Each structure stands twice: as structure tokens, then as C-alpha cells.
Short mmCIF file of C-alpha atoms and ligand atoms in Angstrom, two decimals:
data_model
loop_
_atom_site.label_atom_id
_atom_site.label_comp_id
_atom_site.label_asym_id
_atom_site.label_seq_id
_atom_site.Cartn_x
_atom_site.Cartn_y
_atom_site.Cartn_z
CA UNK A 1 7.38 -32.21 0.69
CA UNK A 2 7.82 -31.16 4.01
CA UNK A 3 9.33 -33.03 6.51
CA UNK A 4 9.26 -32.14 10.53
CA UNK A 5 12.48 -32.85 12.38
CA UNK A 6 12.66 -31.12 15.56
CA UNK A 7 10.15 -29.03 17.68
CA UNK A 8 11.94 -26.79 20.26
CA UNK A 9 11.58 -27.99 23.80
CA UNK A 10 11.16 -24.15 24.84
CA UNK A 11 9.49 -22.79 22.02
CA UNK A 12 6.63 -23.74 19.68
CA UNK A 13 9.76 -23.54 16.89
CA UNK A 14 10.84 -26.45 14.34
CA UNK A 15 13.61 -27.62 12.14
CA UNK A 16 11.95 -29.19 8.85
CA UNK A 17 12.74 -29.87 5.57
CA UNK A 18 10.96 -28.73 2.34
CA UNK A 19 11.54 -31.07 -0.48
CA UNK A 20 10.88 -29.62 -4.24
CA UNK A 21 11.92 -29.85 -7.52
CA UNK A 22 14.71 -27.83 -7.74
CA UNK A 23 16.15 -29.43 -4.25
CA UNK A 24 16.21 -29.22 -0.89
CA UNK A 25 15.25 -26.16 1.16
CA UNK A 26 15.97 -26.33 5.53
CA UNK A 27 13.66 -24.81 7.35
CA UNK A 28 12.98 -22.21 8.86
CA UNK A 29 13.95 -20.78 5.93
CA UNK A 30 14.21 -16.44 4.15
CA UNK A 31 13.43 -16.74 0.90
CA UNK A 32 14.63 -13.13 -0.30
CA UNK A 33 11.87 -11.59 -2.59
CA UNK A 34 12.94 -11.25 -6.05
CA UNK A 35 9.55 -9.41 -7.23
CA UNK A 36 9.98 -8.97 -11.41
CA UNK A 37 11.96 -12.13 -11.35
CA UNK A 38 15.51 -10.22 -9.88
CA UNK A 39 16.20 -9.22 -6.46
CA UNK A 40 16.58 -5.98 -6.52
CA UNK A 41 20.39 -5.41 -7.65
CA UNK A 42 21.95 -8.24 -6.61
CA UNK A 43 23.43 -11.31 -8.69
CA UNK A 44 21.97 -14.92 -8.79
CA UNK A 45 26.05 -16.28 -8.44
CA UNK A 46 25.74 -13.26 -4.94
CA UNK A 47 22.86 -14.63 -3.80
CA UNK A 48 24.18 -18.39 -3.52
CA UNK A 49 27.19 -16.39 -1.94
CA UNK A 50 25.14 -15.21 0.84
CA UNK A 51 23.76 -18.71 1.22
CA UNK A 52 19.95 -17.79 0.06
CA UNK A 53 18.30 -21.26 -0.83
CA UNK A 54 15.13 -20.07 -1.87
CA UNK A 55 13.49 -16.97 -3.59
CA UNK A 56 10.45 -15.79 -4.01
CA UNK A 57 9.28 -14.35 -7.70
CA UNK A 58 5.62 -12.51 -8.46
CA UNK A 59 3.53 -13.65 -10.82
CA UNK A 60 1.27 -10.18 -10.98
CA UNK A 61 4.17 -8.85 -12.26
CA UNK A 62 6.05 -10.56 -14.14
CA UNK A 63 3.20 -12.08 -16.05
CA UNK A 64 2.06 -8.10 -17.20
CA UNK A 65 6.24 -8.10 -17.53
CA UNK A 66 7.78 -9.73 -19.28
CA UNK A 67 4.49 -11.59 -19.95
CA UNK A 68 4.27 -15.43 -20.56
CA UNK A 69 5.64 -16.25 -23.65
CA UNK A 70 8.57 -14.86 -23.66
CA UNK A 71 8.96 -16.80 -20.37
CA UNK A 72 7.32 -20.08 -22.01
CA UNK A 73 9.79 -19.51 -24.26
CA UNK A 74 12.76 -19.43 -22.24
CA UNK A 75 11.20 -22.78 -21.07
CA UNK A 76 10.06 -21.33 -17.10
CA UNK A 77 11.25 -18.77 -14.47
CA UNK A 78 14.33 -20.87 -13.02
CA UNK A 79 16.35 -20.21 -16.28
CA UNK A 80 14.87 -17.21 -17.98
CA UNK A 81 16.06 -15.22 -14.64
CA UNK A 82 19.00 -18.01 -14.27
CA UNK A 83 18.25 -18.95 -10.67
CA UNK A 84 18.78 -22.81 -10.43
CA UNK A 85 17.70 -23.53 -6.78
CA UNK A 86 13.71 -23.54 -5.31
CA UNK A 87 11.63 -20.77 -6.39
CA UNK A 88 7.96 -19.90 -4.92
CA UNK A 89 5.81 -17.72 -6.65
CA UNK A 90 2.49 -15.43 -4.98
CA UNK A 91 -0.24 -16.21 -6.97
CA UNK A 92 -0.56 -12.19 -7.27
CA UNK A 93 -3.98 -11.63 -5.19
CA UNK A 94 -2.04 -9.53 -3.02
CA UNK A 95 -1.14 -7.26 -5.79
CA UNK A 96 -4.57 -7.13 -7.77
CA UNK A 97 -5.36 -5.43 -4.62
CA UNK A 98 -2.11 -3.56 -3.72
CA UNK A 99 -1.28 -2.06 -6.99
CA UNK A 100 -4.32 -2.68 -9.67
CA UNK A 101 -7.06 -0.20 -10.88
CA UNK A 102 -10.15 -0.30 -11.46
CA UNK A 103 -10.61 -4.46 -9.88
CA UNK A 104 -14.23 -6.20 -10.00
CA UNK A 105 -14.46 -9.19 -8.22
CA UNK A 106 -16.67 -11.90 -8.72
CA UNK A 107 -17.51 -15.77 -7.79
CA UNK A 108 -15.54 -16.57 -10.98
CA UNK A 109 -12.60 -14.42 -10.87
CA UNK A 110 -10.74 -10.97 -10.32
CA UNK A 111 -10.98 -8.62 -13.08
CA UNK A 112 -8.71 -5.80 -12.89
CA UNK A 113 -6.68 -3.29 -14.37
CA UNK A 114 -2.82 -3.02 -15.11
CA UNK A 115 -0.88 -0.14 -12.62
CA UNK A 116 1.34 -0.04 -15.45
CA UNK A 117 -0.96 0.72 -18.49
CA UNK A 118 -4.03 0.47 -17.82
CA UNK A 119 -4.72 -2.91 -20.02
CA UNK A 120 -7.21 -5.41 -18.58
CA UNK A 121 -6.80 -8.52 -17.27
CA UNK A 122 -8.91 -11.10 -15.98
CA UNK A 123 -7.40 -13.94 -13.48
CA UNK A 124 -9.09 -16.73 -12.15
CA UNK A 125 -8.17 -19.60 -9.42
CA UNK A 126 -8.21 -21.66 -12.82
CA UNK A 127 -5.45 -19.26 -14.78
CA UNK A 128 -3.48 -18.38 -11.53
CA UNK A 129 -2.28 -21.70 -11.26
CA UNK A 130 -1.55 -21.73 -15.38
CA UNK A 131 0.49 -18.40 -15.00
CA UNK A 132 2.43 -20.35 -11.88
CA UNK A 133 3.15 -23.76 -14.26
CA UNK A 134 4.30 -21.98 -17.06
CA UNK A 135 6.69 -19.86 -14.81
CA UNK A 136 7.54 -23.64 -13.65
CA UNK A 137 7.29 -22.20 -9.96
CA UNK A 138 8.64 -24.66 -6.84
CA UNK A 139 5.67 -23.82 -4.93
CA UNK A 140 2.70 -21.99 -6.51
CA UNK A 141 0.33 -19.98 -4.22
CA UNK A 142 -3.61 -19.64 -4.57
CA UNK A 143 -5.37 -16.80 -5.57
CA UNK A 144 -7.14 -15.69 -2.64
CA UNK A 145 -8.64 -12.04 -1.86
CA UNK A 146 -5.86 -10.41 0.57
CA UNK A 147 -8.39 -7.76 3.04
CA UNK A 148 -6.73 -4.52 4.21
CA UNK A 149 -6.85 -3.63 8.49
CA UNK A 150 -9.41 -2.58 9.70
CA UNK A 151 -12.08 -4.33 7.59
CA UNK A 152 -16.00 -5.28 8.89
CA UNK A 153 -16.36 -8.40 10.17
CA UNK A 154 -19.45 -8.89 7.22
CA UNK A 155 -16.36 -8.29 4.91
CA UNK A 156 -14.13 -9.91 5.37
CA UNK A 157 -16.51 -13.12 5.99
CA UNK A 158 -17.49 -13.24 2.71
CA UNK A 159 -14.39 -12.64 1.79
CA UNK A 160 -13.41 -15.26 3.41
CA UNK A 161 -15.93 -17.62 1.61
CA UNK A 162 -15.00 -16.50 -2.14
CA UNK A 163 -11.42 -17.19 -1.20
CA UNK A 164 -12.15 -20.68 0.54
CA UNK A 165 -14.48 -21.09 -2.79
CA UNK A 166 -10.99 -20.14 -4.93
CA UNK A 167 -9.25 -22.37 -3.04
CA UNK A 168 -11.22 -25.48 -4.20
CA UNK A 169 -11.63 -24.42 -7.62
CA UNK A 170 -7.24 -24.45 -7.63
CA UNK A 171 -6.91 -27.13 -5.78
CA UNK A 172 -9.00 -29.11 -8.58
CA UNK A 173 -7.66 -27.46 -11.28
CA UNK A 174 -3.97 -28.27 -9.93
CA UNK A 175 -5.29 -32.25 -9.16
CA UNK A 176 -6.60 -32.76 -12.77
CA UNK A 177 -3.67 -35.05 -15.07
CA UNK A 178 -4.70 -33.03 -18.00
CA UNK A 179 -3.12 -30.16 -16.71
CA UNK A 180 -0.72 -28.02 -18.42
CA UNK A 181 3.07 -28.77 -17.02
CA UNK A 182 6.08 -27.66 -18.77
CA UNK A 183 8.16 -29.26 -16.78
CA UNK A 184 10.67 -32.19 -17.47
CA UNK A 185 8.66 -34.92 -16.06
CA UNK A 186 11.28 -36.62 -14.24
CA UNK A 187 11.69 -33.85 -11.66
CA UNK A 188 9.28 -34.16 -8.86
CA UNK A 189 5.72 -32.13 -9.13
CA UNK A 190 4.98 -28.38 -8.23
CA UNK A 191 3.77 -27.92 -4.56
CA UNK A 192 0.45 -25.41 -4.44
CA UNK A 193 -0.17 -23.96 -0.92
CA UNK A 194 -3.22 -22.58 0.87
CA UNK A 195 -3.52 -19.42 2.06
CA UNK A 196 -5.42 -18.32 5.13
CA UNK A 197 -7.19 -14.77 5.23
CA UNK A 198 -9.80 -13.81 8.38
CA UNK A 199 -7.96 -10.37 9.28
CA UNK A 200 -8.04 -10.33 12.92
CA UNK A 201 -10.66 -11.95 14.12
CA UNK A 202 -9.79 -15.17 15.80
CA UNK A 203 -13.09 -17.09 15.12
CA UNK A 204 -12.87 -16.23 10.99
CA UNK A 205 -8.99 -17.81 10.96
CA UNK A 206 -10.52 -21.21 12.49
CA UNK A 207 -12.82 -20.90 9.97
CA UNK A 208 -10.65 -20.39 7.24
CA UNK A 209 -7.63 -22.89 8.02
CA UNK A 210 -11.04 -25.73 8.24
CA UNK A 211 -12.23 -24.39 4.98
CA UNK A 212 -8.25 -24.83 3.60
CA UNK A 213 -7.83 -28.72 5.41
CA UNK A 214 -10.84 -30.30 4.22
CA UNK A 215 -9.23 -29.45 0.85
CA UNK A 216 -6.07 -30.32 1.44
CA UNK A 217 -2.58 -28.43 0.86
CA UNK A 218 0.89 -28.78 0.34
CA UNK A 219 1.51 -26.32 2.91
CA UNK A 220 -0.63 -23.14 4.13
CA UNK A 221 0.34 -19.98 3.87
CA UNK A 222 -0.87 -17.17 6.45
CA UNK A 223 -1.77 -14.54 4.66
CA UNK A 224 -3.44 -10.66 5.29
CA UNK A 225 -1.22 -9.87 7.88
CA UNK A 226 1.04 -6.59 8.55
CA UNK A 227 -1.51 -4.80 6.16
CA UNK A 228 -2.03 -1.80 8.58
CA UNK A 229 -2.85 -3.64 11.51
CA UNK A 230 -1.08 -2.75 15.00
CA UNK A 231 2.43 -5.01 15.79
CA UNK A 232 0.36 -6.68 18.96
CA UNK A 233 -2.42 -7.79 16.15
CA UNK A 234 0.02 -9.34 14.21
CA UNK A 235 2.11 -11.53 15.77
CA UNK A 236 -1.28 -12.90 17.87
CA UNK A 237 -3.08 -13.83 14.17
CA UNK A 238 0.50 -15.29 13.28
CA UNK A 239 0.53 -17.43 16.47
CA UNK A 240 -2.96 -18.05 16.71
CA UNK A 241 -2.81 -19.36 13.52
CA UNK A 242 -0.07 -21.82 13.43
CA UNK A 243 -1.45 -23.27 15.80
CA UNK A 244 -4.89 -24.23 13.83
CA UNK A 245 -2.27 -25.87 10.82
CA UNK A 246 -0.81 -28.87 11.24
CA UNK A 247 2.39 -30.44 12.38
CA UNK A 248 4.01 -32.02 9.22
CA UNK A 249 2.89 -29.68 6.90
CA UNK A 250 5.09 -26.17 6.04
CA UNK A 251 3.63 -22.70 7.55
CA UNK A 252 4.27 -19.57 5.81
CA UNK A 253 4.21 -16.15 7.14
CA UNK A 254 3.44 -14.09 4.06
CA UNK A 255 5.34 -10.77 3.61
CA UNK A 256 6.60 -10.14 6.93
CA UNK A 257 9.08 -8.34 8.24
CA UNK A 258 11.98 -7.14 10.74
CA UNK A 259 14.45 -9.31 11.75
CA UNK A 260 11.99 -8.95 15.59
CA UNK A 261 9.15 -9.96 13.54
CA UNK A 262 10.98 -13.33 12.45
CA UNK A 263 12.09 -14.47 15.56
CA UNK A 264 9.01 -14.01 17.09
CA UNK A 265 6.92 -15.78 14.36
CA UNK A 266 10.00 -18.93 14.19
CA UNK A 267 8.88 -18.94 18.31
CA UNK A 268 5.27 -19.79 17.42
CA UNK A 269 5.99 -22.36 14.99
CA UNK A 270 6.56 -20.76 11.51
CA UNK A 271 8.44 -21.76 9.03
CA UNK A 272 8.49 -19.60 6.03
CA UNK A 273 9.48 -15.81 5.59
CA UNK A 274 9.64 -13.41 2.61
CA UNK A 275 10.01 -10.01 2.80
CA UNK A 276 11.22 -6.54 0.64
CA UNK A 277 13.07 -5.04 3.99
CA UNK A 278 16.69 -6.22 3.97
CA UNK A 279 16.72 -4.89 0.34
CA UNK A 280 14.32 -2.52 0.03
CA UNK A 281 15.34 -0.85 3.37
CA UNK A 282 19.31 -1.05 2.30
CA UNK A 283 18.10 0.92 -1.11
CA UNK A 284 17.80 3.34 1.35
CA UNK A 285 20.68 2.60 3.94
CA UNK A 286 19.05 0.78 6.03
CA UNK A 287 21.55 -1.53 7.78
CA UNK A 288 20.16 -3.90 9.99
CA UNK A 289 23.00 -5.57 13.13
CA UNK A 290 22.52 -7.38 15.58
CA UNK A 291 22.86 -4.92 17.70
CA UNK A 292 19.92 -3.19 15.92
CA UNK A 293 19.49 -1.05 13.46
CA UNK A 294 21.56 2.05 11.48
CA UNK A 295 20.65 5.00 8.75
CA UNK A 296 23.52 4.94 7.52
CA UNK A 297 23.37 7.63 5.36
CA UNK A 298 23.18 9.99 9.15
CA UNK A 299 26.40 12.43 9.43
CA UNK A 300 27.01 10.59 12.84
CA UNK A 301 28.68 8.34 10.19
CA UNK A 302 30.63 10.75 8.66
CA UNK A 303 34.32 9.59 10.04
CA UNK A 304 32.78 6.24 11.65
CA UNK A 305 35.52 3.60 9.90
CA UNK A 306 34.63 0.44 11.74
CA UNK A 307 32.47 -1.73 8.91
CA UNK A 308 28.48 -2.03 9.54
CA UNK A 309 28.43 -4.72 12.32
CA UNK A 310 31.92 -5.78 13.30
CA UNK A 311 30.41 -9.67 13.78
CA UNK A 312 29.37 -9.48 10.26
CA UNK A 313 31.56 -11.91 7.44
CA UNK A 314 30.16 -9.99 4.29
CA UNK A 315 31.46 -9.01 1.75
CA UNK A 316 30.59 -5.26 2.46
CA UNK A 317 31.70 -5.72 5.96
CA UNK A 318 34.79 -7.45 5.20
CA UNK A 319 36.09 -4.93 2.85
CA UNK A 320 34.26 -1.78 3.62
CA UNK A 321 33.37 1.12 6.13
CA UNK A 322 30.02 3.00 7.53
CA UNK A 323 32.11 5.85 6.56
CA UNK A 324 32.51 4.75 2.95
CA UNK A 325 29.60 3.53 2.81
CA UNK A 326 28.34 7.06 3.70
CA UNK A 327 29.59 8.82 0.72
CA UNK A 328 28.61 6.51 -1.59
CA UNK A 329 25.09 7.07 -0.38
CA UNK A 330 25.71 10.97 -0.17
CA UNK A 331 27.21 10.74 -3.52
CA UNK A 332 24.51 8.86 -5.43
CA UNK A 333 27.16 6.23 -5.92
CA UNK A 334 24.45 2.83 -7.16
CA UNK A 335 27.63 0.27 -5.24
CA UNK A 336 25.93 1.65 -1.94
CA UNK A 337 22.65 0.89 -1.97
CA UNK A 338 24.49 -2.63 -3.65
CA UNK A 339 26.65 -3.13 -0.81
CA UNK A 340 23.70 -2.34 2.12
CA UNK A 341 21.55 -4.69 0.64
CA UNK A 342 24.12 -7.44 0.09
CA UNK A 343 25.07 -6.52 3.87
CA UNK A 344 21.24 -7.33 4.44
CA UNK A 345 20.17 -10.72 3.22
CA UNK A 346 23.77 -12.09 4.70
CA UNK A 347 22.32 -10.54 8.40
CA UNK A 348 18.67 -12.25 7.46
CA UNK A 349 20.18 -15.33 5.90
CA UNK A 350 22.67 -15.61 9.07
CA UNK A 351 19.88 -14.53 11.80
CA UNK A 352 18.10 -17.37 10.02
CA UNK A 353 21.19 -20.23 10.54
CA UNK A 354 21.40 -19.48 13.79
CA UNK A 355 18.10 -19.89 14.78
CA UNK A 356 17.86 -23.11 13.21
CA UNK A 357 21.46 -24.14 15.13
CA UNK A 358 19.24 -23.02 18.43
CA UNK A 359 16.16 -24.83 17.60
CA UNK A 360 18.27 -27.96 17.34
CA UNK A 361 20.14 -27.95 20.43
CA UNK A 362 16.45 -26.63 22.34
CA UNK A 363 18.02 -23.30 23.31
CA UNK A 364 15.74 -21.13 20.64
CA UNK A 365 13.47 -19.42 23.70
CA UNK A 366 16.96 -17.57 25.45
CA UNK A 367 18.53 -17.58 21.65
CA UNK A 368 14.94 -14.94 21.15
CA UNK A 369 15.97 -13.07 24.21
CA UNK A 370 19.19 -12.72 23.57
CA UNK A 371 19.03 -11.54 20.53
CA UNK A 372 15.54 -9.01 21.41
CA UNK A 373 17.61 -7.84 24.40
CA UNK A 374 20.23 -6.70 21.92
CA UNK A 375 18.07 -5.66 19.38
CA UNK A 376 17.59 -1.68 19.06
CA UNK A 377 15.21 -1.02 16.50
CA UNK A 378 15.76 3.00 15.35
ZN1 ZN B 401 27.73 -6.99 6.68
#
């Protein structure tokens, strides 16, 4: 359940509270990505230490490996991975269309071959709900078709109609009292979010929103962004779509992005984010700081005895230098990728915490302007 607490006076940025079966989450919020039931190289204790409030798991990956039986036996994904705070799971729609091979779409569902061993699978909107019920996800996503950019208008329109029909089936199935639910009966129910598609066609985005609002969901995600389109279109589509969504429901921009992307989207009224960038880029030595992006493997840092960011209070910055971290990457020591991942996640969490404070005090516009003017992209 989402409660809107305050809207910034100078932008559309919002402060809210999302209540789930595993606790409350303040929004805006950044969700570290734990695709395989782990935020790569980071323990759940470290995640809590840096202030992560909710993480994302991926239904497609976890359904294929380790599979539903072991997660059910473990008592759900929270117990299986040792994380007792909220989890949002993606339905797998995006991965079926980006990773799986030999996929065949029908009104009934999506048939595909696993990218791991070629085994055949068939996922329907109802099965995507069942899978996420077995996981015990606090927030489930509907099965959708994620269309890449560029896509012909006719195709997008047809795809959108399919996604809307799937959304209706998912909601109907989710609402049936006899649908399996493996969680203790005392906790609040799982939440189900709809996903707005429509590519870069604004009128189709509107049609998608109208279709989903008629069905009614606990929250709404803006999907199919950052799938190859130019940067200005990403924000135009996100801003327009966010403006169509109801005030009293959470808005989640899927799979975005860099720190400037997130700040831009917050100012457009988006509440929730997930992105692999802080960990994936961290494993390659790229650090995000208040002054911009650094590639710590560069020779320039060989004798640089400053921390990654002198304003940062993370474990890496309190204890280690750029020169040391460069040395770790140079010698392929695992600690290097862990330190930069930890720093990056800490930075994202801090960026969001300071954004919340700025919204609360009606100065998010100034905060955004100052942040963007100091931030240098590589
Ligand atoms: Zn740091």
C-alpha cells in the first residue's frame, strides 16, 4: 500500500511510504538488483549496513535456477537468501524477450527456451503470479511483452493489447481467494504492479495507462524504457507516463539508470528505481561520486592516495585509497570489485536519502540543479 506524504513545490518530486508484508519503504527508493537471489558480491548484512530497504529479484532466472521446488521448501525467497526486508520480483517478461531463445508468443502466454540449457518452458500471466507467490515476493510484477527500440507502431499497438489482456488475466487470477499463497496468514497480502508499455509512442503510452487503470493495480511501473532509444526520449516518455498515473499509487521506472537519470526521473514524479549499473559497473572499476564517474583502473590513479570520494562515508572510502583499489583490479583481486560495488551502492542510497530530504524541504529543484552541475559523465 502506498501513501503520498508530500510533493515538492518546485518540481513533481514526491515523498511517499510503501507498506509491504516485510515492512515499510520510504520513497523515492533505489532497489539494488539481486538477479540470482544475491546482489552480486555483497552480503545481506552489508546491504542492510549501507541502508538498502528493498531489493529486486528476478523471476526468470530464479525459476530456471535453482527452480521453484527448493525455494518453496526453503519457505520462500526471503528465507532462501537470508533477507528479511521487502523484495520486488520482476515477472521475467523482460528476460524472456532479451535472453531466452526460440520464443513464441500467443494469447495464452510465452513459450521459450532457457538461455542456460535450451530446455522448453511456457509461462502464462497466471503462472507468473504463481511463481512470485511461491517466492513470497512483497511486490510482484505482471507478465508483459517488453518491446525494444525502435519498433514499428503497428507492432507496438498489437503488443500493447496483448500485454493489457495479460494484465487483466494476472489481476483476475491474483484476486481469486483460492490462488495459492505460501506466506503466513497473519502478514499483509502481496502487492501486484501493472507495467505500462507503448514504446516511444506517447498516445500508446496513454492507451496503456487507461487499460491498466481500468483493471486496477497496487502500483504502476513504466516499462520498456532504456531499451535502445536516445536519452532525451527516455525522460520524455517517463515524464509523460508518470503524469498520467494516479497520485495515490507508487510509480516504478524499471531498469534505470545512472545517478543523473534517477535525479531527473525523481523530479518527474517517479518513486521507485532499480538498476544493475552500481554493481555491474562497480565490478569493472567504475565508481560514481558526487563529482561524477571515475574509472579506477586508469593509470591516472596509480599513485592517488585519496579515497574514491572524499565526501563518502562508506567502508571503502573510510579505509582505502584509489591507488589501492586500482592495484586490486590490476592484480585481479576480488576485494577490488567488492569495494567499488559497496561504494556505488552506498552512493546510490545516499543520493536517494538526500533527495528525500530535499523534497521534504521543498528544495528538490535546487538540489537537482546543483547535483547535475557538479556531476561529470565519463
Ligand atoms: Zn565510498
